[in-house]
């Protein structure tokens, strides 16, 4: 069998047979503990500065961020952003309870559809699972509440993110995901987890950066200031 | 791809004459250098993260059988399938079998070096399946029937006019007199054309930068988002991965990711780093219904326990070629196969044989820059030297080269003497050359060489001296 062929070739060249049980146990323990390695100091900051780092990193990568004091401000902020950029007022939004519960009725001009994105969608709204300050990265795991197509198909991608979900390093975001999923008996990872840093781009034509290659050309984060310790005037 | 590596010398000579390529090289090199240097300078812990990266890879290789088994169990637990493929032929057949079973006619593809290694596109085409490359660089190369010349910037050797010309020739349904005012217009046309393909595809094929044993996950890294569309929209997702891609945990992968983008493009992080685990779950609104991984060995397992084991740490970041003085004058095509530059010079002989690729390890000045930038600290110069010795032992080198290599070996161990002697030699030849109109038609000790060509008289400066001078002036 080809599986045995590859495994036995590996063992032959490593000059050993299959690993003895105690060795396997040791390796299984390493997996179970999944130890962290060095975490760069750059994101170990007091909360307000950590949020500020997240924002400046998103902007460095050509994304934009608006800070809102509560979820109720989201529809208005979206309407304003779309008007500013001359974009259509129709959008597809992730069917996350926090998004479906927004006061959409207060902005009757916004036409919102909940579900997966289609190729004709020009604006999409995703629910951010976590933000990573280290590099201004969004963690977007797939699932019924967060379709993957929402991250990819529209030209303008909006992401709703609670400031309380902004962490310093990738490892902290993995911990959030592990904590959320370890209860169930399915696989630890959802089908798809995207780490998104800025809008899509390519430098394939003469090494010159152009935004909007295959994915969104604009990435706009609606950051909800729900973390009292993280407010700009705190601390 | 049929290797032309045996003709490295001829390829290299041709590359030096190629104006288009030289223009592209001149444009690219400083960019890669400064971007990487800036990204590295902004992360004070970078050197330690490199050490950790090297150790993670070494640990995994030492227990590779175990980690692959664990990874495969977890893929299957998540509903995916693993196809163990000892050879390139096995891998091609496995991909084709899946495509035929689901009746695929169009297959979209994210960037994958494994796909080039197993020459998948030609094979699929021969069996009536249309592969469509979706990475912009790979897409234009497919239109032009050219191989990639760089592992992360496959089309960097093309200039804007080449793009326009190819698009006019291939997108014949668009008005022939359309104007491309800026690069953006080229990009927009490609985006529109490829969107149609994404939607029409039955199968999407991507590579994998990492496999994660703990979770049965494959990871891809892109800036365009093409890999994500490739694996999200079609009914079937096939991942092409080789056995050395596995790392134990998410935390291990994270450490490697801190190295990858910085070393490759000088970004802190790529735009899309995507972790895929199995097919669409029952409650998911999108994603593929089938998830397959083609796990390729193709000679890699025999590198374990050999002097070339360290090469299996490679994360394909391309830093070694970006910083290689030889690559930077001859480009990627001269290397004659899929993997160019220093990493190719080491890897290619192991994958296609030293008889085919014996020249490549010679394409080095042993300046050591590749090793100094390699994020996982692969001792590339040492391994190239190893290949040279092997080639030497196998008497593949003509006896003349052998004698001279011995002489060179003496000088190489005495670098001061070497520089003195070559400087004297270059100065002498330069002086003689000036009196002979800049060319030699015959040279003492190099009769075989000058028989077929003229030896350009040196300008009185050795490569090493010029390299140092350029180094100083560019402050790379
Ligand atoms: S050998 Fe090192 S520098 Fe070269 S591509 Fe591989 S990891 Fe990168």
XYZ file of C-alpha atoms and ligand atoms in Angstrom:
719
model
C 0.000 0.000 0.000
C 1.348 3.433 -0.859
C 0.798 4.677 2.657
C 3.012 1.909 4.032
C 5.518 2.513 1.249
C 5.985 6.144 2.262
C 5.998 5.486 5.991
C 8.481 2.632 5.735
C 10.744 4.673 3.467
C 10.729 7.449 6.070
C 11.614 4.991 8.812
C 14.279 3.243 6.767
C 16.033 6.516 6.026
C 15.736 7.628 9.641
C 17.303 4.245 10.446
C 14.651 3.062 12.835
C 11.409 1.116 12.968
C 7.999 2.377 14.077
C 8.248 4.537 17.189
C 8.003 2.678 20.510
C 4.809 3.377 22.510
C 6.490 5.572 25.131
C 7.817 7.788 22.371
C 4.410 8.066 20.799
C 2.954 9.010 24.170
C 5.517 11.747 24.546
C 4.638 13.182 21.142
C 0.918 12.897 21.862
C 1.519 14.884 25.053
C 3.221 17.624 23.070
C 0.171 17.832 20.794
C -2.182 17.897 23.751
C -0.222 20.715 25.363
C 0.451 22.549 22.082
C 3.055 24.752 23.792
C 3.384 28.363 22.726
C 6.681 29.575 21.379
C 8.173 33.031 21.609
C 5.522 35.730 21.355
C 6.863 39.054 20.084
C 6.778 41.826 22.652
C 5.239 44.299 20.224
C 1.634 43.426 21.119
C 2.051 43.142 24.902
C 0.563 46.500 25.687
C -2.028 48.062 27.988
C -5.501 47.648 26.449
C -5.939 51.116 24.936
C -2.573 50.886 23.221
C -3.231 47.361 22.077
C -6.400 48.552 20.339
C -4.479 51.479 18.905
C -1.853 49.064 17.569
C -4.569 46.940 15.975
C -5.995 49.991 14.243
C -2.659 51.311 13.034
C -1.706 47.882 11.682
C -5.001 47.547 9.779
C -4.367 50.972 8.294
C -0.776 50.150 7.427
C -2.148 47.285 5.337
C -4.580 49.592 3.505
C -7.643 48.762 5.573
C -9.781 51.359 7.377
C -11.333 51.405 10.843
C -14.170 53.362 12.401
C -14.760 53.267 16.157
C -18.372 53.142 17.308
C -19.650 53.397 20.841
C -22.297 50.706 20.477
C -23.863 48.128 18.182
C -26.834 50.436 17.602
C -24.544 52.784 15.650
C -23.610 50.163 13.060
C -26.364 50.643 10.442
C -25.810 54.395 10.423
C -22.045 54.009 10.103
C -22.520 51.605 7.203
C -24.923 53.951 5.421
C -22.467 56.776 5.831
C -19.497 54.743 4.584
C -21.381 53.531 1.511
C -22.509 57.068 0.662
C -18.980 58.400 1.073
C -17.638 55.879 -1.413
C -20.546 56.093 -3.842
C -21.406 52.472 -3.247
C -24.779 50.792 -3.668
C -26.914 50.547 -0.517
C -27.556 46.861 -0.998
C -25.488 44.424 1.053
C -25.233 40.787 2.023
C -24.614 40.168 5.710
C -23.493 37.165 7.743
C -26.507 35.651 9.535
C -24.844 36.057 12.936
C -27.341 36.821 15.739
C -25.463 39.983 16.608
C -25.849 41.206 13.038
C -29.433 40.130 12.446
C -30.390 41.876 15.690
C -28.985 45.256 14.623
C -31.579 48.071 14.313
C -31.651 47.867 10.505
C -35.144 49.345 10.476
C -33.715 52.726 11.389
C -31.983 52.847 8.009
C -34.731 51.864 5.584
C -32.559 52.763 2.604
C -30.157 49.923 3.380
C -31.242 46.734 1.692
C -29.824 43.826 3.699
C -29.903 40.142 2.796
C -28.650 37.538 5.287
C -26.796 34.444 4.098
C -23.880 33.462 1.915
C -22.512 35.885 -0.658
C -23.104 35.540 -4.390
C -20.849 36.805 -7.187
C -23.195 39.703 -7.884
C -22.855 41.092 -4.340
C -20.847 44.281 -4.177
C -20.867 44.941 -0.443
C -20.685 42.373 2.358
C -20.758 42.474 6.154
C -18.965 39.806 8.194
C -18.925 39.196 11.917
C -15.365 39.250 13.229
C -14.453 36.465 15.644
C -11.279 38.163 16.851
C -8.818 40.883 15.931
C -5.072 40.385 16.289
C -3.155 43.555 17.140
C 0.273 42.157 16.228
C -0.371 42.586 12.506
C -3.883 44.079 12.275
C -5.305 40.694 11.355
C -8.934 39.535 11.535
C -9.763 35.958 12.475
C -12.820 34.784 10.520
C -13.798 31.147 11.171
C -16.475 29.595 8.955
C -19.774 28.249 10.196
C -23.504 28.770 9.759
C -23.165 32.254 11.247
C -20.105 33.262 9.238
C -20.166 32.094 5.609
C -16.731 32.061 3.946
C -18.045 33.598 0.713
C -18.801 36.785 2.694
C -15.039 37.301 3.060
C -14.282 36.898 -0.607
C -16.827 37.766 -3.246
C -17.791 41.399 -2.696
C -15.634 44.306 -3.788
C -16.159 46.032 -0.447
C -15.861 43.957 2.707
C -17.148 45.348 6.006
C -16.353 43.566 9.253
C -18.057 44.128 12.580
C -15.665 43.568 15.485
C -16.023 44.098 19.222
C -12.997 45.798 20.785
C -13.238 43.249 23.602
C -12.307 40.630 20.972
C -9.059 42.324 20.020
C -6.102 40.348 21.359
C -2.362 40.882 21.128
C -0.953 37.823 19.370
C -2.249 35.065 17.069
C -1.837 32.551 19.894
C -4.397 34.384 22.007
C -6.883 34.234 19.145
C -6.263 30.484 18.795
C -7.025 30.159 22.489
C -10.358 31.916 22.002
C -11.170 29.518 19.185
C -10.066 26.456 21.150
C -12.171 27.589 24.105
C -15.258 28.052 21.958
C -14.941 24.718 20.197
C -13.442 22.346 22.733
C -16.852 21.584 24.277
C -18.315 19.946 21.167
C -17.350 16.513 19.888
C -16.695 17.608 16.295
C -13.250 18.519 14.957
C -11.372 21.232 16.845
C -11.178 23.427 13.758
C -14.156 24.717 11.797
C -13.993 23.852 8.091
C -12.238 27.100 7.311
C -10.453 29.748 9.331
C -9.295 32.826 7.490
C -6.744 35.234 8.907
C -7.293 38.399 6.883
C -4.824 41.283 6.890
C -5.983 44.159 4.715
C -7.747 44.044 1.354
C -6.761 41.696 -1.479
C -3.784 42.768 -3.599
C -1.269 41.710 -6.190
C 2.200 42.819 -7.141
C 2.476 40.424 -10.064
C 2.483 43.162 -12.689
C 5.950 44.684 -12.551
C 6.147 44.285 -8.760
C 3.807 47.233 -8.358
C 1.171 46.905 -5.661
C -2.461 47.050 -6.821
C -5.369 46.560 -4.440
C -8.374 44.398 -5.271
C -6.918 41.378 -7.049
C -9.468 38.587 -6.697
C -10.905 39.432 -3.314
C -12.203 42.728 -1.882
C -10.575 46.000 -2.860
C -11.744 47.697 0.348
C -11.676 46.333 3.884
C -13.460 48.439 6.482
C -13.644 47.474 10.164
C -16.518 48.686 12.339
C -14.968 48.511 15.796
C -17.412 48.536 18.700
C -15.940 50.086 21.851
C -17.484 47.599 24.278
C -14.375 47.204 26.416
C -14.271 49.856 29.170
C -10.547 49.246 29.696
C -9.839 49.786 26.015
C -11.537 53.144 25.403
C -9.134 55.738 24.006
C -9.567 57.937 27.094
C -9.208 55.051 29.585
C -5.985 54.396 31.467
C 8.080 20.135 -17.099
C 10.986 18.576 -18.933
C 14.169 19.712 -17.226
C 16.706 21.750 -19.192
C 18.973 21.825 -16.149
C 21.779 19.945 -17.968
C 22.085 23.036 -20.181
C 22.452 25.422 -17.249
C 25.576 27.039 -18.679
C 23.967 27.718 -22.051
C 20.757 28.870 -20.367
C 22.701 31.240 -18.165
C 24.680 32.665 -21.064
C 21.448 33.292 -22.954
C 19.843 34.902 -19.891
C 22.692 37.376 -19.611
C 21.948 38.550 -23.133
C 18.207 38.801 -22.639
C 17.339 42.440 -22.325
C 13.782 41.950 -21.068
C 14.945 39.677 -18.287
C 17.796 41.920 -17.251
C 15.405 44.863 -17.025
C 13.057 42.857 -14.820
C 15.883 41.637 -12.611
C 17.185 45.150 -12.130
C 13.702 46.268 -11.109
C 13.005 43.409 -8.724
C 16.118 42.792 -6.751
C 16.358 45.998 -4.719
C 12.644 45.749 -3.866
C 12.874 42.291 -2.375
C 15.982 43.219 -0.416
C 14.779 46.407 1.179
C 11.321 45.060 1.966
C 12.651 42.020 3.753
C 15.233 44.077 5.632
C 12.569 46.514 6.816
C 10.168 43.820 7.973
C 12.945 42.013 9.825
C 14.182 45.194 11.471
C 10.659 45.847 12.762
C 10.603 42.542 14.657
C 13.454 42.453 17.184
C 12.802 38.795 18.036
C 13.199 37.657 14.412
C 16.500 35.818 14.907
C 15.116 33.825 17.834
C 11.990 32.997 15.854
C 14.270 31.662 13.111
C 15.981 29.363 15.611
C 12.635 28.140 16.852
C 11.464 27.613 13.265
C 14.531 25.504 12.533
C 13.959 23.465 15.699
C 10.261 22.893 15.002
C 11.086 21.590 11.536
C 13.915 19.404 12.814
C 11.681 17.943 15.485
C 8.950 17.184 12.959
C 11.345 15.560 10.485
C 12.743 13.341 13.199
C 9.249 11.965 13.845
C 7.837 12.509 10.372
C 6.100 9.124 10.146
C 4.277 9.736 13.399
C 3.183 13.266 12.549
C 1.959 12.267 9.094
C -0.089 9.442 10.555
C -1.588 11.747 13.175
C -2.331 14.390 10.567
C -3.971 11.866 8.235
C -6.164 10.480 11.040
C -7.374 13.975 11.811
C -8.062 14.771 8.140
C -10.210 11.668 7.957
C -11.928 12.439 11.231
C -12.979 15.759 9.686
C -14.386 13.946 6.644
C -11.460 14.501 4.269
C -9.448 11.975 2.262
C -5.683 11.488 2.112
C -4.082 10.009 -1.016
C -0.573 8.766 -0.234
C 1.512 9.140 -3.385
C 5.095 7.836 -3.480
C 5.746 9.201 -7.001
C 4.724 12.061 -9.279
C 2.911 9.543 -11.467
C 0.831 8.357 -8.496
C -0.071 11.947 -7.667
C -1.164 12.790 -11.209
C -3.256 9.638 -11.396
C -4.900 10.378 -8.037
C -5.896 13.891 -9.125
C -7.217 12.628 -12.441
C -9.252 9.867 -10.789
C -11.026 12.404 -8.580
C -11.663 14.771 -11.492
C -13.039 11.974 -13.652
C -15.226 10.546 -10.897
C -16.968 13.902 -10.431
C -17.065 14.572 -14.188
C -14.901 17.701 -13.955
C -14.261 19.666 -17.143
C -12.775 22.885 -15.747
C -10.387 22.887 -12.810
C -9.255 26.142 -11.184
C -5.857 26.198 -9.541
C -4.176 28.196 -6.825
C -0.415 28.531 -6.930
C 1.348 25.269 -6.189
C 4.964 24.327 -6.776
C 4.001 20.668 -6.421
C 1.725 21.078 -9.404
C 4.725 22.248 -11.440
C 6.863 19.474 -10.025
C 4.457 16.770 -11.163
C 3.632 18.622 -14.414
C -0.054 18.401 -13.617
C -1.441 20.875 -16.149
C -0.126 19.049 -19.218
C -1.383 15.790 -17.834
C -4.891 17.086 -17.155
C -5.064 18.674 -20.594
C -4.062 15.410 -22.230
C -7.054 13.860 -20.479
C -9.514 16.461 -21.676
C -9.650 18.566 -18.505
C -8.959 22.299 -18.665
C -6.769 23.574 -15.836
C -6.985 27.318 -15.178
C -4.274 28.995 -13.133
C -5.780 31.767 -11.010
C -2.752 33.394 -9.375
C -2.254 36.386 -11.681
C 1.391 35.564 -12.293
C 0.642 31.921 -13.017
C -2.322 32.884 -15.191
C -0.269 34.963 -17.599
C 2.417 32.297 -17.743
C -0.237 29.769 -18.673
C -1.455 32.054 -21.466
C 2.130 32.391 -22.684
C 3.051 28.718 -22.182
C 6.031 29.724 -20.076
C 7.288 28.123 -16.890
C 7.529 30.200 -13.687
C 10.864 31.879 -13.063
C 10.485 32.527 -9.350
C 8.692 30.522 -6.682
C 6.673 33.417 -5.293
C 6.766 35.964 -8.124
C 6.389 33.522 -11.008
C 6.025 36.205 -13.706
C 8.386 38.825 -12.365
C 10.434 38.509 -15.567
C 7.569 39.963 -17.627
C 7.066 43.632 -18.313
C 3.796 45.462 -18.684
C 3.844 45.250 -22.477
C 4.050 41.463 -22.239
C 0.865 41.389 -20.156
C -1.013 43.598 -22.603
C 0.129 41.611 -25.598
C -0.897 38.287 -24.056
C -4.287 39.572 -22.940
C -5.080 40.930 -26.395
C -4.108 37.624 -27.925
C -6.032 35.447 -25.467
C -9.150 37.421 -24.515
C -10.433 37.595 -28.062
C -14.032 38.258 -27.005
C -13.038 41.763 -25.865
C -12.610 44.713 -28.261
C -9.155 44.414 -29.802
C -8.579 48.174 -29.681
C -9.219 48.541 -25.941
C -6.728 50.691 -24.108
C -4.818 49.660 -20.983
C -4.125 53.026 -19.452
C -2.622 51.737 -16.246
C -1.707 48.491 -14.541
C -5.067 48.603 -12.792
C -6.791 47.999 -16.169
C -4.775 44.862 -16.735
C -5.684 43.654 -13.260
C -9.374 44.404 -13.740
C -9.501 42.454 -16.982
C -7.808 39.453 -15.373
C -10.155 39.636 -12.400
C -13.241 39.638 -14.619
C -11.976 36.800 -16.798
C -11.018 34.669 -13.845
C -14.292 35.258 -11.990
C -16.043 33.489 -14.862
C -13.669 30.582 -14.419
C -14.065 30.378 -10.656
C -17.797 30.021 -11.120
C -17.543 27.458 -13.898
C -15.034 25.186 -12.173
C -16.021 21.775 -10.868
C -12.824 21.194 -8.908
C -10.404 23.616 -7.225
C -6.784 22.625 -6.683
C -4.491 24.459 -4.262
C -1.088 23.840 -2.768
C -0.331 23.905 0.949
C 2.254 25.914 2.825
C 1.770 23.824 5.944
C -0.145 20.800 7.180
C -1.062 20.696 10.859
C -0.998 17.290 12.542
C -2.968 18.287 15.634
C -6.047 19.342 13.665
C -5.709 17.679 10.217
C -5.525 21.100 8.603
C -3.911 22.450 5.426
C -2.789 26.075 5.246
C -2.453 28.328 2.223
C -1.033 31.823 2.112
C -1.922 34.316 -0.636
C -2.289 38.031 -1.191
C -4.770 37.931 -4.044
C -7.462 35.752 -2.532
C -7.379 33.481 -5.566
C -6.531 30.434 -3.478
C -9.564 31.044 -1.304
C -11.932 31.408 -4.251
C -10.366 28.282 -5.759
C -11.086 26.206 -2.690
C -14.414 27.731 -1.645
C -16.531 27.848 -4.799
C -16.175 24.458 -6.584
C -17.771 21.268 -5.317
C -14.431 19.558 -4.728
C -11.221 20.878 -3.167
C -7.962 19.033 -3.847
C -4.847 20.007 -1.892
C -1.409 19.165 -3.294
C 1.138 18.812 -0.497
C 4.457 17.116 0.011
C 5.332 15.121 3.099
C 7.701 17.688 4.655
C 4.951 20.311 4.952
C 3.595 18.944 8.206
C 4.124 20.685 11.558
C 2.685 19.447 14.866
C 0.359 22.202 16.165
C -1.364 25.510 15.424
C 1.239 27.187 17.622
C 4.063 25.628 15.594
C 2.437 26.782 12.358
C 2.059 30.263 13.841
C 5.784 30.495 14.515
C 6.502 29.482 10.908
C 4.010 32.044 9.628
C 5.833 34.816 11.490
C 8.829 33.909 9.329
C 7.203 33.249 5.972
C 5.779 36.560 4.761
C 8.628 38.614 6.189
C 11.196 36.472 4.401
C 9.193 36.218 1.191
C 7.647 39.573 0.343
C 8.695 41.644 3.329
C 5.104 41.865 4.562
C 4.443 41.345 8.266
C 1.733 38.891 7.288
C 0.174 37.928 3.984
C -3.348 39.139 3.272
C -4.992 35.720 3.385
C -3.691 32.940 5.594
C -6.327 30.243 5.409
C -6.698 27.049 7.421
C -8.826 24.308 5.825
C -10.043 21.249 7.676
C -12.172 18.759 5.785
C -15.240 19.448 3.612
C -18.290 21.602 4.301
C -19.984 20.672 7.595
C -23.682 19.774 7.558
C -24.721 23.197 8.859
C -22.301 25.248 6.677
C -23.812 27.560 4.046
C -20.816 27.305 1.686
C -17.556 25.473 0.990
C -16.669 22.317 -0.963
C -18.497 19.021 -0.490
C -15.304 16.998 -0.859
C -11.817 17.640 0.525
C -8.846 15.604 -0.672
C -5.144 15.863 0.032
C -2.642 14.437 -2.426
C 0.349 13.682 -0.198
C 3.476 13.464 -2.328
C 6.823 11.898 -1.442
C 8.655 11.903 -4.809
C 12.102 11.228 -3.354
C 11.822 13.373 -0.249
C 11.810 10.513 2.245
C 15.194 9.416 0.928
C 16.649 12.799 1.882
C 16.073 11.925 5.533
C 19.218 10.662 7.211
C 21.268 12.016 4.303
C 23.464 15.129 4.153
C 20.469 16.818 2.500
C 17.940 16.250 5.278
C 18.070 19.910 6.347
C 16.714 20.899 2.941
C 13.370 19.436 4.024
C 13.001 22.368 6.427
C 12.472 24.687 3.446
C 9.266 26.748 3.601
C 9.589 28.006 -0.008
C 9.921 31.664 0.889
C 12.366 32.496 -1.937
C 14.605 34.671 0.246
C 17.643 32.639 -0.840
C 17.107 33.364 -4.529
C 16.168 36.988 -3.904
C 19.545 37.458 -2.270
C 21.611 35.274 -4.598
C 24.106 37.098 -6.836
C 23.919 34.301 -9.411
C 20.107 34.178 -9.509
C 20.042 37.937 -9.749
C 21.929 37.923 -13.017
C 20.617 34.774 -14.709
C 16.997 34.654 -13.452
C 14.974 31.537 -12.749
C 14.565 29.910 -16.157
C 18.293 29.219 -16.482
C 18.032 26.653 -13.685
C 15.972 24.614 -16.082
C 13.382 23.130 -13.762
C 10.766 24.008 -11.168
C 12.948 25.164 -8.285
C 15.526 27.870 -9.056
C 18.164 29.664 -7.029
C 20.119 28.182 -4.142
C 17.231 26.073 -2.858
C 16.768 24.700 -6.382
C 20.471 24.016 -6.734
C 20.224 21.737 -3.707
C 16.766 20.283 -4.244
C 16.732 19.687 -7.991
C 19.572 17.129 -8.041
C 17.788 15.126 -5.315
C 14.505 15.174 -7.202
C 15.607 14.645 -10.808
C 19.120 13.252 -10.318
C 22.621 14.659 -10.205
C 23.238 13.488 -13.774
C 20.459 15.863 -14.882
C 21.165 18.748 -12.548
C 24.880 18.433 -11.849
C 25.617 21.952 -13.023
C 23.268 23.655 -10.611
C 25.320 23.280 -7.418
C 28.122 24.984 -9.314
C 25.981 28.054 -9.827
C 27.209 29.607 -6.649
C 29.800 32.090 -5.526
C 29.666 30.638 -2.013
C 29.106 34.136 -0.720
C 26.797 32.681 1.920
C 24.018 35.247 1.632
C 21.396 32.549 1.036
C 22.154 30.868 4.325
C 22.243 34.196 6.123
C 18.664 35.051 5.060
C 17.130 31.560 5.099
C 14.428 31.723 7.784
C 14.988 28.103 8.819
C 18.783 28.362 8.590
C 19.375 25.756 5.916
C 23.132 25.475 5.281
C 22.666 25.887 1.527
C 26.321 26.548 0.590
C 27.477 23.490 2.504
C 24.957 21.321 0.691
C 25.909 22.717 -2.686
C 29.501 21.918 -1.856
C 28.356 18.444 -0.954
C 26.788 17.958 -4.337
C 29.936 19.234 -5.998
C 31.959 16.671 -4.121
C 29.587 13.921 -5.106
C 29.654 14.927 -8.714
C 33.405 15.058 -8.462
C 33.572 11.563 -7.018
C 31.276 10.170 -9.652
C 33.674 11.535 -12.239
C 30.951 13.356 -14.001
C 33.238 16.351 -14.194
C 35.657 16.267 -17.095
C 39.222 15.654 -15.929
C 40.284 19.165 -16.839
C 37.711 20.676 -14.507
C 38.794 18.205 -11.850
C 42.394 19.340 -11.869
C 41.363 22.927 -11.749
C 38.840 22.272 -9.048
C 41.653 20.874 -6.949
C 43.595 24.048 -7.564
C 40.487 26.070 -6.774
C 40.036 23.990 -3.637
C 43.472 25.073 -2.474
C 42.656 28.701 -3.062
C 39.208 28.360 -1.514
C 40.831 27.254 1.687
C 43.098 30.275 1.477
C 40.720 33.074 0.566
C 43.332 35.773 0.899
C 45.540 34.061 -1.652
C 42.509 33.415 -3.874
C 41.559 37.056 -4.015
C 45.135 38.061 -4.646
C 45.554 35.533 -7.445
C 42.234 36.291 -9.145
C 42.790 40.005 -8.839
C 46.186 39.597 -10.451
C 44.688 37.333 -13.120
C 41.835 39.692 -13.872
C 44.137 42.672 -14.022
C 46.472 40.835 -16.364
C 43.639 39.693 -18.625
C 42.140 43.154 -18.518
C 45.391 44.663 -19.620
C 45.832 42.084 -22.369
C 42.190 42.454 -23.393
C 42.429 46.155 -23.895
C 45.151 45.499 -26.418
C 42.972 42.928 -28.214
C 39.714 44.828 -28.606
C 38.141 43.351 -25.488
C 37.832 39.686 -26.576
C 40.016 36.625 -26.425
C 39.611 33.977 -29.059
C 42.083 31.688 -27.337
C 43.257 31.490 -23.760
C 45.974 29.392 -22.236
C 44.468 26.523 -20.183
C 40.963 27.244 -21.476
C 41.217 25.995 -25.042
C 38.057 23.914 -24.798
C 36.166 26.911 -23.537
C 37.308 29.402 -26.155
C 36.893 26.925 -29.004
C 33.168 27.523 -29.156
C 33.018 31.121 -27.980
C 35.031 34.212 -27.294
C 36.026 34.952 -23.747
C 35.108 38.542 -22.950
C 38.132 40.246 -21.494
C 37.552 41.177 -17.870
C 37.441 44.824 -17.148
C 40.279 44.372 -14.734
C 38.029 43.552 -11.789
C 37.044 40.185 -10.328
C 33.448 39.167 -9.715
C 34.182 39.211 -6.031
C 35.627 42.691 -6.105
C 32.732 43.967 -8.168
C 30.246 42.255 -5.905
C 31.813 43.905 -2.873
C 31.826 47.235 -4.600
C 28.148 46.921 -5.517
C 27.354 45.768 -2.016
C 28.934 48.864 -0.611
C 27.295 51.221 -3.045
C 23.795 49.755 -2.653
C 24.203 49.086 1.043
C 21.939 46.092 0.605
S 15.956 27.428 1.289
Fe 15.460 28.821 2.968
S 15.495 30.840 1.990
Fe 15.398 29.350 0.324
S 13.210 29.131 -0.122
Fe 13.752 27.542 1.365
S 13.291 28.448 3.360
Fe 13.374 30.134 1.904
